[in-house]
Amino acid sequence: MTQPSAERQQISELVARVWQHEHIRAPFKPGESAVPYAGRCYDERELQALVDSSLDFWLTLGAKGKEFEQKLADVVGTRYCRLVNSGSSAVLLAFAALTSHLLESPILPGSEVITVAAGFPTTVNPILQYGCVPVFVDVDGQTANIDVSQLEGALSEKTRAVMVAHTLGNPFDLDAVLAFCKKHDLYLVEDACDALDSKYANKTVGSFGHVSAFSFFPAHHMTMGEGGAVCTSDPAIDRALLSLRDWGRDCHCETGQDNRCGARFSQQHGTLPFGYDHKYVYSHIGYNLKPLDIQAAIGLVQLKKLPGFTAARKKNHAILREASERVPWLRMQQKLVKSDPSWFAALLTIADDAPRSRVEVVRILEEKKIQTRLLFGGNLTRQPAYLNVPHRVSGGLIETDRIAEKAFFVGVWPGYTDEMITYLA
């Protein structure tokens, strides 16, 4: 790499000054200033990286993207990582890869996939989009994660995978789920979109399953605007991820690279003419899910800050946990002994005998300028889009309904000042 030009250095200095003048938040005023549940957490370094990358005018995914993929793989603890344009795309791609002909035993249409209904739609949507059947089991009332005691009861001769999220950054019981998957030869898809840098048994989530997905939307643990990633240590799955992300093409040359295989014009592909250009051979029904290199440039700065973000999330969550214990009719989400969550939010459930309803509580908080959110779809089987889709419910969804009716969350955003988190508490 060459040294930055004097002009680039000058631009970088000017960008820092713009941040200081235009991006500094106003002082917090309790009851008047908003307390967002999440948001961007950035300074002049992200702006400088964005502008510097734009000056290269490499508009598609390139060198910054490749660097980010390697560094995120190192953080997660997997061999491979593929950047995509959103967390939802990451989950879609993760599941799609398990249907690839490159695998010895791909998931086929009609297969069943065990999941939960208490969560975000895009954890379930790929199952349906690939012609499979979601089998919903209940969650544990304490952790809001999959109730592992329900796994065996949900099993059938059609079961091929378990696909669940680490709810709000709280790792699910990976010992039990991994043992179940190993016993029955099932794939495990970890939706870690809300759980970047969370750990279980001192190992980072996203490295346990066959494939995992992450999100870099502004509300998540770090951001590049829109963006996501898929991680795996399986070379066949990674090969499928790359093809499916990049239009379904069979060629795996890097962007701007030609003839990596050395046989670009000397192969037979199906019934195409011999020597058909390998760059235009398609072996999957694919997509174009790539982000921009500018986004990866932002992500590289954010990734350096991730340990600090995680520490702040844990601190804020602990403050809110202590505050919640002073309200006997509020129950806060619990973690397992082996888990070390990087919390996405503070999930609270109102007791059945509480003096106020959830609607009353969230209305009061919102009137105080404190943002609240529900646990996404609550119970997806009750959502309009899922009323008539193929699915199966194994056992009851008692705790799932409790979440749908009585749970909400507030933020643990690392951007909170001491005054903001004290006010929220």
CSV table of C-alpha atoms in Angstrom, one decimal:
chain,number,residue,atom,x,y,z
A,1,MET,CA,0.0,0.0,0.0
A,2,THR,CA,1.2,3.5,-0.8
A,3,GLN,CA,1.2,6.3,1.7
A,4,PRO,CA,-1.9,8.5,1.7
A,5,SER,CA,-1.6,11.6,-0.4
A,6,ALA,CA,-1.5,15.0,1.1
A,7,GLU,CA,-5.0,15.6,-0.3
A,8,ARG,CA,-6.3,12.5,1.4
A,9,GLN,CA,-4.8,13.5,4.7
A,10,GLN,CA,-6.4,16.9,4.4
A,11,ILE,CA,-9.8,15.4,3.5
A,12,SER,CA,-9.5,13.0,6.5
A,13,GLU,CA,-8.8,16.0,8.8
A,14,LEU,CA,-11.8,17.9,7.4
A,15,VAL,CA,-14.0,14.9,7.9
A,16,ALA,CA,-13.0,14.7,11.6
A,17,ARG,CA,-13.9,18.4,11.9
A,18,VAL,CA,-17.3,17.8,10.3
A,19,TRP,CA,-18.0,15.0,12.9
A,20,GLN,CA,-17.0,17.3,15.7
A,21,HIS,CA,-19.3,20.1,14.4
A,22,GLU,CA,-22.3,18.1,13.1
A,23,HIS,CA,-22.4,14.7,14.8
A,24,ILE,CA,-21.9,15.4,18.5
A,25,ARG,CA,-25.1,14.7,20.4
A,26,ALA,CA,-26.8,17.4,22.5
A,27,PRO,CA,-26.6,17.1,26.3
A,28,PHE,CA,-29.1,14.6,27.7
A,29,LYS,CA,-32.2,16.1,29.4
A,30,PRO,CA,-34.2,13.6,31.5
A,31,GLY,CA,-37.8,13.3,30.3
A,32,GLU,CA,-37.1,15.5,27.2
A,33,SER,CA,-34.3,13.7,25.4
A,34,ALA,CA,-35.0,10.3,23.7
A,35,VAL,CA,-33.5,7.1,25.2
A,36,PRO,CA,-33.4,4.9,22.1
A,37,TYR,CA,-33.4,1.1,22.6
A,38,ALA,CA,-30.5,0.9,20.1
A,39,GLY,CA,-28.7,2.9,17.4
A,40,ARG,CA,-25.4,3.7,15.7
A,41,CYS,CA,-22.4,4.1,18.0
A,42,TYR,CA,-19.6,5.8,16.0
A,43,ASP,CA,-17.2,8.7,15.9
A,44,GLU,CA,-15.0,10.4,13.3
A,45,ARG,CA,-13.1,7.1,12.5
A,46,GLU,CA,-16.1,5.5,10.8
A,47,LEU,CA,-16.7,8.7,8.8
A,48,GLN,CA,-13.0,8.8,7.8
A,49,ALA,CA,-13.0,5.2,6.7
A,50,LEU,CA,-16.2,5.7,4.7
A,51,VAL,CA,-14.9,8.7,2.8
A,52,ASP,CA,-11.4,7.2,2.3
A,53,SER,CA,-13.0,4.1,0.8
A,54,SER,CA,-15.2,6.1,-1.4
A,55,LEU,CA,-12.2,7.9,-2.9
A,56,ASP,CA,-10.9,4.5,-4.2
A,57,PHE,CA,-14.2,4.3,-6.1
A,58,TRP,CA,-14.3,0.5,-5.8
A,59,LEU,CA,-18.0,0.3,-5.6
A,60,THR,CA,-18.6,-3.4,-5.2
A,61,LEU,CA,-17.2,-5.8,-2.6
A,62,GLY,CA,-13.4,-5.8,-2.8
A,63,ALA,CA,-10.3,-5.7,-0.6
A,64,LYS,CA,-12.0,-4.2,2.4
A,65,GLY,CA,-14.6,-6.9,2.3
A,66,LYS,CA,-12.1,-9.7,2.1
A,67,GLU,CA,-10.2,-8.2,5.0
A,68,PHE,CA,-13.4,-7.9,7.1
A,69,GLU,CA,-14.4,-11.5,6.3
A,70,GLN,CA,-11.1,-12.8,7.6
A,71,LYS,CA,-11.1,-10.7,10.7
A,72,LEU,CA,-14.7,-11.6,11.6
A,73,ALA,CA,-14.0,-15.3,11.0
A,74,ASP,CA,-11.1,-14.9,13.5
A,75,VAL,CA,-13.4,-13.2,16.0
A,76,VAL,CA,-16.1,-15.9,15.7
A,77,GLY,CA,-13.7,-18.8,15.5
A,78,THR,CA,-14.6,-20.2,12.1
A,79,ARG,CA,-12.6,-21.0,9.0
A,80,TYR,CA,-14.8,-19.0,6.6
A,81,CYS,CA,-16.9,-15.9,6.5
A,82,ARG,CA,-19.0,-14.5,3.7
A,83,LEU,CA,-20.3,-10.9,3.8
A,84,VAL,CA,-23.9,-10.2,2.7
A,85,ASN,CA,-26.2,-7.2,2.5
A,86,SER,CA,-28.3,-7.9,5.6
A,87,GLY,CA,-28.8,-10.2,8.6
A,88,SER,CA,-32.0,-11.5,7.0
A,89,SER,CA,-30.0,-12.4,3.8
A,90,ALA,CA,-27.4,-14.0,6.1
A,91,VAL,CA,-30.0,-16.4,7.6
A,92,LEU,CA,-31.5,-17.1,4.2
A,93,LEU,CA,-28.1,-17.9,2.7
A,94,ALA,CA,-27.1,-20.0,5.7
A,95,PHE,CA,-30.2,-22.3,5.2
A,96,ALA,CA,-30.0,-22.2,1.4
A,97,ALA,CA,-26.4,-23.6,1.6
A,98,LEU,CA,-27.7,-26.7,3.4
A,99,THR,CA,-29.9,-27.5,0.4
A,100,SER,CA,-26.9,-27.4,-2.0
A,101,HIS,CA,-26.0,-30.4,-4.1
A,102,LEU,CA,-22.4,-29.9,-3.0
A,103,LEU,CA,-23.3,-31.4,0.4
A,104,GLU,CA,-23.3,-35.2,0.9
A,105,SER,CA,-26.8,-35.0,2.4
A,106,PRO,CA,-28.6,-31.8,1.5
A,107,ILE,CA,-31.9,-30.7,3.0
A,108,LEU,CA,-34.7,-31.5,0.6
A,109,PRO,CA,-38.2,-29.9,0.1
A,110,GLY,CA,-40.6,-31.5,2.6
A,111,SER,CA,-38.0,-31.8,5.3
A,112,GLU,CA,-38.9,-30.6,8.8
A,113,VAL,CA,-36.8,-28.1,10.7
A,114,ILE,CA,-37.2,-27.6,14.5
A,115,THR,CA,-37.4,-23.9,15.5
A,116,VAL,CA,-39.3,-21.6,17.8
A,117,ALA,CA,-42.2,-19.2,17.2
A,118,ALA,CA,-41.0,-16.6,19.7
A,119,GLY,CA,-38.6,-14.5,17.6
A,120,PHE,CA,-37.9,-12.7,14.4
A,121,PRO,CA,-39.6,-13.8,11.1
A,122,THR,CA,-36.4,-14.3,9.1
A,123,THR,CA,-35.3,-17.1,11.4
A,124,VAL,CA,-38.3,-19.1,10.1
A,125,ASN,CA,-38.8,-17.7,6.6
A,126,PRO,CA,-36.0,-19.6,4.8
A,127,ILE,CA,-37.5,-22.9,6.0
A,128,LEU,CA,-40.7,-22.0,4.2
A,129,GLN,CA,-39.0,-20.4,1.2
A,130,TYR,CA,-37.1,-23.7,0.5
A,131,GLY,CA,-40.2,-25.8,0.7
A,132,CYS,CA,-39.6,-27.2,4.2
A,133,VAL,CA,-41.8,-27.4,7.2
A,134,PRO,CA,-41.1,-25.5,10.5
A,135,VAL,CA,-41.8,-27.5,13.6
A,136,PHE,CA,-42.4,-25.0,16.5
A,137,VAL,CA,-41.5,-25.9,20.0
A,138,ASP,CA,-41.9,-23.7,23.1
A,139,VAL,CA,-39.3,-21.6,24.8
A,140,ASP,CA,-38.0,-21.7,28.3
A,141,GLY,CA,-39.7,-19.0,30.4
A,142,GLN,CA,-36.5,-18.0,32.1
A,143,THR,CA,-34.1,-17.7,29.2
A,144,ALA,CA,-36.6,-17.0,26.3
A,145,ASN,CA,-34.6,-19.6,24.4
A,146,ILE,CA,-35.7,-22.9,22.9
A,147,ASP,CA,-36.9,-25.3,25.6
A,148,VAL,CA,-34.5,-28.2,25.0
A,149,SER,CA,-36.8,-30.6,26.9
A,150,GLN,CA,-39.1,-30.4,23.9
A,151,LEU,CA,-36.6,-31.5,21.3
A,152,GLU,CA,-37.1,-35.2,21.3
A,153,GLY,CA,-40.9,-34.8,21.2
A,154,ALA,CA,-40.6,-32.7,18.1
A,155,LEU,CA,-38.5,-35.2,16.2
A,156,SER,CA,-39.9,-37.1,13.2
A,157,GLU,CA,-38.4,-39.2,10.4
A,158,LYS,CA,-38.5,-36.0,8.3
A,159,THR,CA,-36.4,-33.9,10.7
A,160,ARG,CA,-33.2,-32.6,9.1
A,161,ALA,CA,-32.1,-29.5,11.2
A,162,VAL,CA,-32.5,-27.3,14.2
A,163,MET,CA,-32.6,-23.6,13.3
A,164,VAL,CA,-32.9,-21.1,16.2
A,165,ALA,CA,-31.6,-17.8,17.4
A,166,HIS,CA,-29.7,-16.8,20.5
A,167,THR,CA,-32.5,-14.7,21.9
A,168,LEU,CA,-31.4,-11.1,22.4
A,169,GLY,CA,-27.8,-12.1,22.7
A,170,ASN,CA,-28.5,-14.9,25.3
A,171,PRO,CA,-26.9,-18.2,24.2
A,172,PHE,CA,-29.3,-21.1,24.1
A,173,ASP,CA,-28.3,-24.4,25.7
A,174,LEU,CA,-25.7,-25.4,23.2
A,175,ASP,CA,-24.7,-28.6,25.1
A,176,ALA,CA,-28.2,-30.0,24.8
A,177,VAL,CA,-28.9,-28.8,21.3
A,178,LEU,CA,-25.5,-30.1,19.9
A,179,ALA,CA,-26.0,-33.5,21.6
A,180,PHE,CA,-29.5,-33.8,20.1
A,181,CYS,CA,-28.2,-32.8,16.6
A,182,LYS,CA,-25.3,-35.2,16.9
A,183,LYS,CA,-27.5,-38.1,18.1
A,184,HIS,CA,-29.9,-37.7,15.2
A,185,ASP,CA,-27.5,-36.5,12.5
A,186,LEU,CA,-29.1,-33.1,12.1
A,187,TYR,CA,-27.8,-29.8,10.9
A,188,LEU,CA,-27.6,-26.9,13.3
A,189,VAL,CA,-28.1,-23.3,12.1
A,190,GLU,CA,-27.2,-20.6,14.6
A,191,ASP,CA,-29.0,-17.3,14.1
A,192,ALA,CA,-26.6,-15.1,15.9
A,193,CYS,CA,-27.9,-11.8,14.4
A,194,ASP,CA,-28.5,-10.5,18.0
A,195,ALA,CA,-25.6,-12.2,19.6
A,196,LEU,CA,-22.3,-11.1,18.1
A,197,ASP,CA,-19.5,-11.6,20.7
A,198,SER,CA,-21.7,-13.7,23.1
A,199,LYS,CA,-20.0,-16.8,24.5
A,200,TYR,CA,-20.9,-20.2,25.7
A,201,ALA,CA,-18.4,-22.3,27.6
A,202,ASN,CA,-15.7,-19.7,26.7
A,203,LYS,CA,-16.4,-20.2,23.0
A,204,THR,CA,-18.0,-17.6,20.7
A,205,VAL,CA,-21.5,-18.3,19.5
A,206,GLY,CA,-21.7,-18.8,15.8
A,207,SER,CA,-18.8,-21.3,15.9
A,208,PHE,CA,-20.9,-24.2,17.3
A,209,GLY,CA,-23.3,-25.0,14.5
A,210,HIS,CA,-22.7,-26.1,10.9
A,211,VAL,CA,-23.4,-22.5,9.8
A,212,SER,CA,-24.3,-19.2,11.5
A,213,ALA,CA,-25.6,-15.8,10.6
A,214,PHE,CA,-24.9,-12.3,11.9
A,215,SER,CA,-26.4,-8.9,11.3
A,216,PHE,CA,-24.8,-5.4,11.2
A,217,PHE,CA,-28.0,-3.3,11.1
A,218,PRO,CA,-27.6,-0.1,13.1
A,219,ALA,CA,-29.5,-1.6,16.0
A,220,HIS,CA,-27.1,-4.5,16.4
A,221,HIS,CA,-23.8,-5.0,18.3
A,222,MET,CA,-21.8,-3.3,15.6
A,223,THR,CA,-22.9,-1.7,12.3
A,224,MET,CA,-22.0,-1.1,8.7
A,225,GLY,CA,-25.5,0.3,8.0
A,226,GLU,CA,-27.2,-2.6,6.2
A,227,GLY,CA,-25.1,-5.7,6.2
A,228,GLY,CA,-24.6,-9.2,7.6
A,229,ALA,CA,-22.3,-12.2,7.4
A,230,VAL,CA,-22.5,-16.0,7.3
A,231,CYS,CA,-19.8,-18.1,9.0
A,232,THR,CA,-18.9,-21.8,8.8
A,233,SER,CA,-15.9,-24.1,9.1
A,234,ASP,CA,-17.2,-26.6,6.5
A,235,PRO,CA,-15.5,-26.1,3.1
A,236,ALA,CA,-18.5,-27.6,1.2
A,237,ILE,CA,-20.9,-25.2,2.9
A,238,ASP,CA,-18.6,-22.3,2.3
A,239,ARG,CA,-18.4,-23.2,-1.4
A,240,ALA,CA,-22.2,-23.3,-1.6
A,241,LEU,CA,-22.5,-19.9,0.3
A,242,LEU,CA,-20.2,-18.2,-2.2
A,243,SER,CA,-22.1,-19.6,-5.2
A,244,LEU,CA,-25.5,-18.8,-3.8
A,245,ARG,CA,-24.5,-15.3,-2.7
A,246,ASP,CA,-22.9,-14.5,-6.1
A,247,TRP,CA,-25.8,-15.2,-8.6
A,248,GLY,CA,-25.4,-19.0,-8.3
A,249,ARG,CA,-22.3,-19.1,-10.4
A,250,ASP,CA,-19.9,-22.0,-10.4
A,251,CYS,CA,-16.8,-19.9,-10.7
A,252,HIS,CA,-15.2,-18.9,-7.5
A,253,CYS,CA,-12.7,-16.2,-8.7
A,254,GLU,CA,-12.4,-13.2,-6.4
A,255,THR,CA,-13.9,-9.9,-7.7
A,256,GLY,CA,-11.6,-8.6,-10.5
A,257,GLN,CA,-9.9,-12.0,-10.8
A,258,ASP,CA,-10.0,-14.3,-13.9
A,259,ASN,CA,-9.1,-18.0,-14.5
A,260,ARG,CA,-8.3,-18.9,-10.9
A,261,CYS,CA,-9.0,-22.5,-11.7
A,262,GLY,CA,-6.7,-22.4,-14.7
A,263,ALA,CA,-9.4,-24.1,-16.8
A,264,ARG,CA,-11.7,-21.3,-17.6
A,265,PHE,CA,-12.2,-22.3,-21.3
A,266,SER,CA,-11.4,-26.1,-21.1
A,267,GLN,CA,-14.2,-27.7,-19.2
A,268,GLN,CA,-17.5,-29.5,-20.0
A,269,HIS,CA,-20.5,-28.1,-18.0
A,270,GLY,CA,-23.7,-30.0,-18.5
A,271,THR,CA,-24.9,-29.7,-22.1
A,272,LEU,CA,-23.2,-26.4,-22.7
A,273,PRO,CA,-20.7,-26.2,-25.5
A,274,PHE,CA,-17.3,-27.5,-24.5
A,275,GLY,CA,-15.1,-24.7,-23.1
A,276,TYR,CA,-18.0,-22.5,-22.2
A,277,ASP,CA,-16.6,-19.6,-20.1
A,278,HIS,CA,-16.6,-20.8,-16.5
A,279,LYS,CA,-17.4,-17.3,-15.3
A,280,TYR,CA,-20.9,-17.7,-16.8
A,281,VAL,CA,-21.7,-21.2,-15.6
A,282,TYR,CA,-24.4,-21.4,-12.9
A,283,SER,CA,-24.6,-24.4,-10.6
A,284,HIS,CA,-27.2,-23.0,-8.1
A,285,ILE,CA,-30.4,-21.0,-8.3
A,286,GLY,CA,-28.7,-18.1,-6.6
A,287,TYR,CA,-29.0,-14.4,-5.6
A,288,ASN,CA,-26.9,-11.3,-5.5
A,289,LEU,CA,-26.5,-10.6,-1.8
A,290,LYS,CA,-23.2,-8.8,-1.7
A,291,PRO,CA,-22.8,-5.5,0.3
A,292,LEU,CA,-20.5,-2.7,-0.8
A,293,ASP,CA,-16.8,-2.3,0.0
A,294,ILE,CA,-17.5,1.0,1.6
A,295,GLN,CA,-19.7,-0.8,4.2
A,296,ALA,CA,-16.8,-3.2,4.9
A,297,ALA,CA,-14.5,-0.2,5.5
A,298,ILE,CA,-16.9,1.0,8.2
A,299,GLY,CA,-17.2,-2.5,9.6
A,300,LEU,CA,-13.4,-2.8,10.0
A,301,VAL,CA,-13.5,0.2,12.3
A,302,GLN,CA,-16.5,-1.1,14.2
A,303,LEU,CA,-14.9,-4.5,14.7
A,304,LYS,CA,-12.0,-2.9,16.6
A,305,LYS,CA,-14.5,-1.3,18.9
A,306,LEU,CA,-16.5,-4.5,19.5
A,307,PRO,CA,-14.9,-5.5,22.9
A,308,GLY,CA,-15.7,-2.0,24.2
A,309,PHE,CA,-19.3,-2.3,22.9
A,310,THR,CA,-19.7,-5.7,24.6
A,311,ALA,CA,-18.4,-4.4,27.9
A,312,ALA,CA,-20.8,-1.5,27.9
A,313,ARG,CA,-23.7,-3.7,27.0
A,314,LYS,CA,-22.9,-6.0,30.0
A,315,LYS,CA,-22.6,-3.1,32.3
A,316,ASN,CA,-25.9,-1.5,31.2
A,317,HIS,CA,-27.7,-4.8,31.5
A,318,ALA,CA,-26.4,-5.3,35.0
A,319,ILE,CA,-27.7,-1.9,36.0
A,320,LEU,CA,-31.1,-2.6,34.6
A,321,ARG,CA,-31.2,-6.1,36.2
A,322,GLU,CA,-30.6,-4.5,39.6
A,323,ALA,CA,-33.3,-1.9,38.9
A,324,SER,CA,-35.8,-4.6,37.8
A,325,GLU,CA,-35.3,-6.6,41.1
A,326,ARG,CA,-36.9,-3.6,42.9
A,327,VAL,CA,-40.1,-4.3,41.0
A,328,PRO,CA,-41.6,-7.6,42.3
A,329,TRP,CA,-43.9,-8.0,39.3
A,330,LEU,CA,-41.2,-7.8,36.6
A,331,ARG,CA,-39.2,-10.8,35.6
A,332,MET,CA,-35.9,-10.3,33.7
A,333,GLN,CA,-34.5,-12.7,31.2
A,334,GLN,CA,-32.0,-15.1,32.8
A,335,LYS,CA,-28.8,-16.7,31.3
A,336,LEU,CA,-27.4,-20.2,31.7
A,337,VAL,CA,-24.4,-20.8,33.9
A,338,LYS,CA,-22.1,-21.5,31.0
A,339,SER,CA,-23.1,-18.5,29.0
A,340,ASP,CA,-21.6,-15.1,28.8
A,341,PRO,CA,-24.1,-13.0,26.8
A,342,SER,CA,-23.3,-9.8,25.0
A,343,TRP,CA,-26.8,-8.6,25.6
A,344,PHE,CA,-28.8,-7.1,22.7
A,345,ALA,CA,-31.5,-5.7,25.1
A,346,ALA,CA,-33.1,-6.2,28.5
A,347,LEU,CA,-36.2,-8.4,28.2
A,348,LEU,CA,-38.8,-8.0,30.9
A,349,THR,CA,-41.9,-10.0,31.4
A,350,ILE,CA,-44.9,-8.8,33.5
A,351,ALA,CA,-46.2,-11.2,36.1
A,352,ASP,CA,-49.8,-12.5,35.8
A,353,ASP,CA,-50.8,-10.7,39.0
A,354,ALA,CA,-49.1,-7.4,38.1
A,355,PRO,CA,-51.0,-4.2,39.0
A,356,ARG,CA,-50.4,-2.9,35.4
A,357,SER,CA,-50.7,-4.4,32.0
A,358,ARG,CA,-47.9,-4.4,29.4
A,359,VAL,CA,-49.7,-1.8,27.4
A,360,GLU,CA,-49.8,0.5,30.4
A,361,VAL,CA,-46.1,0.0,31.3
A,362,VAL,CA,-44.8,0.6,27.8
A,363,ARG,CA,-47.1,3.6,27.4
A,364,ILE,CA,-45.6,5.1,30.5
A,365,LEU,CA,-42.1,4.4,29.4
A,366,GLU,CA,-42.7,5.8,25.9
A,367,GLU,CA,-44.2,9.0,27.5
A,368,LYS,CA,-41.0,9.3,29.4
A,369,LYS,CA,-39.1,9.3,26.1
A,370,ILE,CA,-37.8,5.7,26.7
A,371,GLN,CA,-38.1,3.5,23.6
A,372,THR,CA,-39.6,0.0,24.1
A,373,ARG,CA,-39.9,-2.9,21.7
A,374,LEU,CA,-41.7,-6.3,21.9
A,375,LEU,CA,-39.9,-9.6,21.3
A,376,PHE,CA,-40.3,-9.2,17.6
A,377,GLY,CA,-43.1,-11.5,16.3
A,378,GLY,CA,-44.1,-12.7,19.8
A,379,ASN,CA,-45.7,-15.9,18.6
A,380,LEU,CA,-45.3,-16.2,14.8
A,381,THR,CA,-48.0,-18.8,14.5
A,382,ARG,CA,-50.5,-16.0,15.5
A,383,GLN,CA,-49.1,-13.5,13.0
A,384,PRO,CA,-51.2,-12.9,9.8
A,385,ALA,CA,-48.5,-14.0,7.4
A,386,TYR,CA,-48.2,-17.5,9.1
A,387,LEU,CA,-51.7,-18.5,9.7
A,388,ASN,CA,-52.0,-20.7,6.7
A,389,VAL,CA,-48.4,-21.8,6.0
A,390,PRO,CA,-47.4,-25.4,6.3
A,391,HIS,CA,-46.1,-25.9,9.9
A,392,ARG,CA,-46.4,-28.2,12.9
A,393,VAL,CA,-46.5,-27.3,16.6
A,394,SER,CA,-45.0,-29.9,18.9
A,395,GLY,CA,-46.5,-29.5,22.4
A,396,GLY,CA,-48.0,-26.3,23.6
A,397,LEU,CA,-46.6,-22.8,23.2
A,398,ILE,CA,-47.5,-21.6,26.7
A,399,GLU,CA,-44.3,-19.6,27.3
A,400,THR,CA,-44.3,-18.3,23.7
A,401,ASP,CA,-47.8,-16.9,24.3
A,402,ARG,CA,-46.7,-15.4,27.6
A,403,ILE,CA,-43.9,-13.5,25.7
A,404,ALA,CA,-46.4,-12.4,23.1
A,405,GLU,CA,-48.8,-11.1,25.7
A,406,LYS,CA,-46.6,-9.9,28.6
A,407,ALA,CA,-43.0,-9.3,27.5
A,408,PHE,CA,-41.2,-6.2,26.2
A,409,PHE,CA,-37.6,-4.9,26.1
A,410,VAL,CA,-35.6,-1.8,26.6
A,411,GLY,CA,-32.1,-1.0,25.4
A,412,VAL,CA,-28.6,-1.7,26.8
A,413,TRP,CA,-27.1,0.4,24.0
A,414,PRO,CA,-23.4,1.1,24.4
A,415,GLY,CA,-24.0,4.7,23.4
A,416,TYR,CA,-25.8,5.4,26.6
A,417,THR,CA,-24.2,8.0,28.8
A,418,ASP,CA,-24.2,7.5,32.6
A,419,GLU,CA,-27.1,9.9,32.9
A,420,MET,CA,-29.1,8.0,30.3
A,421,ILE,CA,-28.8,4.6,31.8
A,422,THR,CA,-29.4,6.0,35.3
A,423,TYR,CA,-32.6,7.6,34.1
A,424,LEU,CA,-33.7,4.5,32.3
A,425,ALA,CA,-33.0,2.4,35.5
